CSV table of C-alpha atoms and ligand atoms in Angstrom, one decimal:
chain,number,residue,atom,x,y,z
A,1,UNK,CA,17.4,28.2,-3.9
A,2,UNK,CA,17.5,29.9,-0.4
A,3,UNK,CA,16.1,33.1,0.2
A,4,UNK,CA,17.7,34.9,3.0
A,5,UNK,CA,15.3,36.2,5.4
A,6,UNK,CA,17.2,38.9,7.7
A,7,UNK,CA,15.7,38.7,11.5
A,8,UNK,CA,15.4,41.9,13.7
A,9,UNK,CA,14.6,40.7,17.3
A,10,UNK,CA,12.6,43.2,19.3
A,11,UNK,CA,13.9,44.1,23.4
A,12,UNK,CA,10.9,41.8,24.9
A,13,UNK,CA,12.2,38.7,22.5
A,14,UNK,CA,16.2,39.7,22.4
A,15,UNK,CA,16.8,36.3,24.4
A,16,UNK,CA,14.9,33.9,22.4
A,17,UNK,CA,16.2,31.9,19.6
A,18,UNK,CA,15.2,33.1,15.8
A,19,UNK,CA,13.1,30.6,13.9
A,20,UNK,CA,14.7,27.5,12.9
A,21,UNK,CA,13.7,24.2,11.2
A,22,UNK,CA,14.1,21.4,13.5
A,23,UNK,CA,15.1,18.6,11.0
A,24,UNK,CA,16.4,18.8,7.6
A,25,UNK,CA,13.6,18.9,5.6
A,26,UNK,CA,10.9,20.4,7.4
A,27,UNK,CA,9.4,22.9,5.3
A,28,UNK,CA,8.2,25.1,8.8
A,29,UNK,CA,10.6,26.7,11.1
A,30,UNK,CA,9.1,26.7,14.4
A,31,UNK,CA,8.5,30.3,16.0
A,32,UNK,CA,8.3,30.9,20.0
A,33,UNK,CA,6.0,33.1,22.1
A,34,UNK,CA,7.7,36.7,23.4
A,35,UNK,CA,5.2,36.6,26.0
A,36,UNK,CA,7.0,38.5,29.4
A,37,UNK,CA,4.3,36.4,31.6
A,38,UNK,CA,2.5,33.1,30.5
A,39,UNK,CA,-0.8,33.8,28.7
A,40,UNK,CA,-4.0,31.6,29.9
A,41,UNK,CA,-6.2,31.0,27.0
A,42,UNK,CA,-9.8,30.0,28.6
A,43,UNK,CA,-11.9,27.5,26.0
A,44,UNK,CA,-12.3,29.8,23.0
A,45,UNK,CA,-10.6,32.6,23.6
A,46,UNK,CA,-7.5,34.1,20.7
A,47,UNK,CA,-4.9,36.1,21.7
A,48,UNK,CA,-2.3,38.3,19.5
A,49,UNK,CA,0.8,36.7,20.4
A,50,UNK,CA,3.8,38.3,20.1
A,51,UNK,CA,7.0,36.8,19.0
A,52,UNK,CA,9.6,39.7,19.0
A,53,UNK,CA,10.2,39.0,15.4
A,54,UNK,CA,10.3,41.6,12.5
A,55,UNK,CA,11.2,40.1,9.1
A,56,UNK,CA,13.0,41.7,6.3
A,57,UNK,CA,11.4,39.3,3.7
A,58,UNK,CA,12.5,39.6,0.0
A,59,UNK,CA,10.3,40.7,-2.5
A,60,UNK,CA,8.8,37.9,-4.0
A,61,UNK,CA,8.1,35.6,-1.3
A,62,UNK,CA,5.4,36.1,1.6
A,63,UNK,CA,6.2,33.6,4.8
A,64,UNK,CA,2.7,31.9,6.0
A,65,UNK,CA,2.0,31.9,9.6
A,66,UNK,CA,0.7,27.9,10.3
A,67,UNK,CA,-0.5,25.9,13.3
A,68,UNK,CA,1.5,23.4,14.8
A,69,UNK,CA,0.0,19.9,14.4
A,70,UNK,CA,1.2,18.8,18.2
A,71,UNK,CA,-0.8,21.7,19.5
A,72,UNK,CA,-4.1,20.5,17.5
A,73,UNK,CA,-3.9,17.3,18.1
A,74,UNK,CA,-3.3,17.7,21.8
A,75,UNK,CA,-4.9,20.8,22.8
A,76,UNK,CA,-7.1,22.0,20.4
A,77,UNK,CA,-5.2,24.9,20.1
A,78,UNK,CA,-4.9,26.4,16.5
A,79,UNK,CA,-4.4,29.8,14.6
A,80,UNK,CA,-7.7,31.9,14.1
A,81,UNK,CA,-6.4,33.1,10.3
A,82,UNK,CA,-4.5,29.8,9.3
A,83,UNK,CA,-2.5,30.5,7.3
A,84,UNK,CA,-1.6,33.8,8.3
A,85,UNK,CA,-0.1,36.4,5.4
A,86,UNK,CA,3.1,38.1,6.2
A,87,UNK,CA,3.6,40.6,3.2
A,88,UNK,CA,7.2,40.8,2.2
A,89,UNK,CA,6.9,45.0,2.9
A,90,UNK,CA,5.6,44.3,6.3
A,91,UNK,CA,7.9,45.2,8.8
A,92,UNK,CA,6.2,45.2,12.3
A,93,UNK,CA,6.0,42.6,14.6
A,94,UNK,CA,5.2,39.0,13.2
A,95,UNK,CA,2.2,38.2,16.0
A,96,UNK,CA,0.2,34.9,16.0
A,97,UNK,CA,-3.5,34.6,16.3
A,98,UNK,CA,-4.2,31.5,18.6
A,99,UNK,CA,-7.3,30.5,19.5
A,100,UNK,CA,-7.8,27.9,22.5
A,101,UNK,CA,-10.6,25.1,20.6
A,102,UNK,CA,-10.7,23.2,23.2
A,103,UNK,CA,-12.5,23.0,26.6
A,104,UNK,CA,-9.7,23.4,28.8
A,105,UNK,CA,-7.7,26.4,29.6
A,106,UNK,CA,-4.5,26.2,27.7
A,107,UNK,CA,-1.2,28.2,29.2
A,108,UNK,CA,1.4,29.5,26.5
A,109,UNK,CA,5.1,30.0,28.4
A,110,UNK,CA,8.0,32.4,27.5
A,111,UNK,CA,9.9,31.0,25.0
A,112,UNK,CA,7.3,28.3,23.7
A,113,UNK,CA,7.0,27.1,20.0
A,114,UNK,CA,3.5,28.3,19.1
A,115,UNK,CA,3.2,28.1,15.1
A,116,UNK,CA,5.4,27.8,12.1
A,117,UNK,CA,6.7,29.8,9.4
A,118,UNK,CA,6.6,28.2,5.8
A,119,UNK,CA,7.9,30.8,3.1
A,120,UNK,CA,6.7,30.4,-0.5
A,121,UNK,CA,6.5,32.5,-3.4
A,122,UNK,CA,4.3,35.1,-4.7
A,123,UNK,CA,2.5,35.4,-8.1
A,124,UNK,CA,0.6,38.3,-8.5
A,125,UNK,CA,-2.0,39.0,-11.0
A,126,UNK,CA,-3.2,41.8,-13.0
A,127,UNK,CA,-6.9,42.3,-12.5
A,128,UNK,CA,-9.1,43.4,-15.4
A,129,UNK,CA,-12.8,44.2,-15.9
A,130,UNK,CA,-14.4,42.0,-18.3
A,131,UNK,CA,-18.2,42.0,-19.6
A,132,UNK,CA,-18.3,38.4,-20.0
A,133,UNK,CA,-16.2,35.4,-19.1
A,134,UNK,CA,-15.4,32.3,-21.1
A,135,UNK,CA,-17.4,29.4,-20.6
A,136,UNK,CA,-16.3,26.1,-18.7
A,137,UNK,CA,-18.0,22.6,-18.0
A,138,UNK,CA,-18.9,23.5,-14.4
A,139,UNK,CA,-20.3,26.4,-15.3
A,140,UNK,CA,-21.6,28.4,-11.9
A,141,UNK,CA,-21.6,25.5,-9.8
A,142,UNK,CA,-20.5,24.7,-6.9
A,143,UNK,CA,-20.6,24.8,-3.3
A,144,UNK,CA,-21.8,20.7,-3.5
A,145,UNK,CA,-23.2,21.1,-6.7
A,146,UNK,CA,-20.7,17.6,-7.5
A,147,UNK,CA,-22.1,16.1,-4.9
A,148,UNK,CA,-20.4,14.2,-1.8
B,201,DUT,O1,-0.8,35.9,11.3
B,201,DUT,C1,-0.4,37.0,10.9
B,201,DUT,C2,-1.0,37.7,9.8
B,201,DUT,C3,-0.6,38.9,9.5
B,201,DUT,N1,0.4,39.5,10.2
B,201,DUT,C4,0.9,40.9,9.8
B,201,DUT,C5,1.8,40.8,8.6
B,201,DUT,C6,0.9,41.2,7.5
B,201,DUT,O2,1.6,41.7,6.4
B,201,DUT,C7,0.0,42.2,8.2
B,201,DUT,C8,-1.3,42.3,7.5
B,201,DUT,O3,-2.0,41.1,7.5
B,201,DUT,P1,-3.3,40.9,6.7
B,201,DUT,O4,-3.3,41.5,5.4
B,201,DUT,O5,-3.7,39.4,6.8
B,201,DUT,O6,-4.4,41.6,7.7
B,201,DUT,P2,-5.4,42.8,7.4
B,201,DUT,O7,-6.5,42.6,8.4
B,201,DUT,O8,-5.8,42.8,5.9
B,201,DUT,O9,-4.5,44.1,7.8
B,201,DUT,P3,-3.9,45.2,6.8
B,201,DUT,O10,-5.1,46.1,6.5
B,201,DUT,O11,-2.9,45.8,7.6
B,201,DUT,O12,-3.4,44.5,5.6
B,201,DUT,O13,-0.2,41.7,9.5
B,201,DUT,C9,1.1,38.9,11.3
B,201,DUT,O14,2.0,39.4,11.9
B,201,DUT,N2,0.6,37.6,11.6
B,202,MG,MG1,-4.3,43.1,4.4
């Protein structure tokens, strides 16, 4: 099953290509930077990048906002909220928070692939006070209480 996503591009990204998957079973489609000048990240700096995207998701679903693995790996540059939550009645501007981990200035261009989009779906729950809760082997451990 393929959910449609419908695409509105914004003036400032109206030349850029929409998100696509760039083999045939990637489960990211690669989304580009709608930046009208390049952006210099210095060494630990984020930046809201824009990509001249709003989504029309379906209700249901929620579309992550992920790193690209190329950019780690090669420039230490990552997303700040990985992965990022686009709600399916969100309807501004799909931005991306990167943040420059590295020690070197890193430059985003017009146009670049900056992050991916994976969209998955949603299960929501129905929260509900309780006085107590049942009662499991691990009890209230955690945080290394297994040990390493
Ligand atoms: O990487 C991201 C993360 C979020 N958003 C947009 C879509 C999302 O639906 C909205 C709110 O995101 P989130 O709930 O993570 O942020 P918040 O700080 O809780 O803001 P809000 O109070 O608006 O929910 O911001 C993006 O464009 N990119
Ligand atoms: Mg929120």
């Amino acid at each position: 099953m393929s959910p449609t996503i419908r695409i509105m591009r914004l003036p400032h990204g109206a030349d850029l290509p929409l998100p696509a998957y760039q083999t045939a079973g990637a489960a990211g489609a690669d989304i580009r930077a709608a930046v009208e000048e390049p952006l210099v990240l210095a060494p630990l700096a984020r930046a809201l990048v824009p990509t001249g995207l709003v989504f029309d998701i379906p209700e249901g679903f929620e579309v992550q906002v992920r790193p690209r693995s190329g950019l780690a790996a090669r420039h230490g540059v990552s997303l700040l909220n990985t992965p990022g939550t686009v709600d399916s009645d969100y309807r501004g501007e799909v931005k991306v928070i990167l943040v420059n981990l590295s020690a070197d200035p890193f430059t985003v261009s017009r146009g670049e692939r900056i992050a991916q989009i994976v969209i998955a779906p949603v299960v929501r729950a129905v929260f509900e006070e309780a006085e107590a809760v049942s009662a499991s082997e691990r009890g209230a451990g955690g945080f290394g209480s297994t040990g390493r």
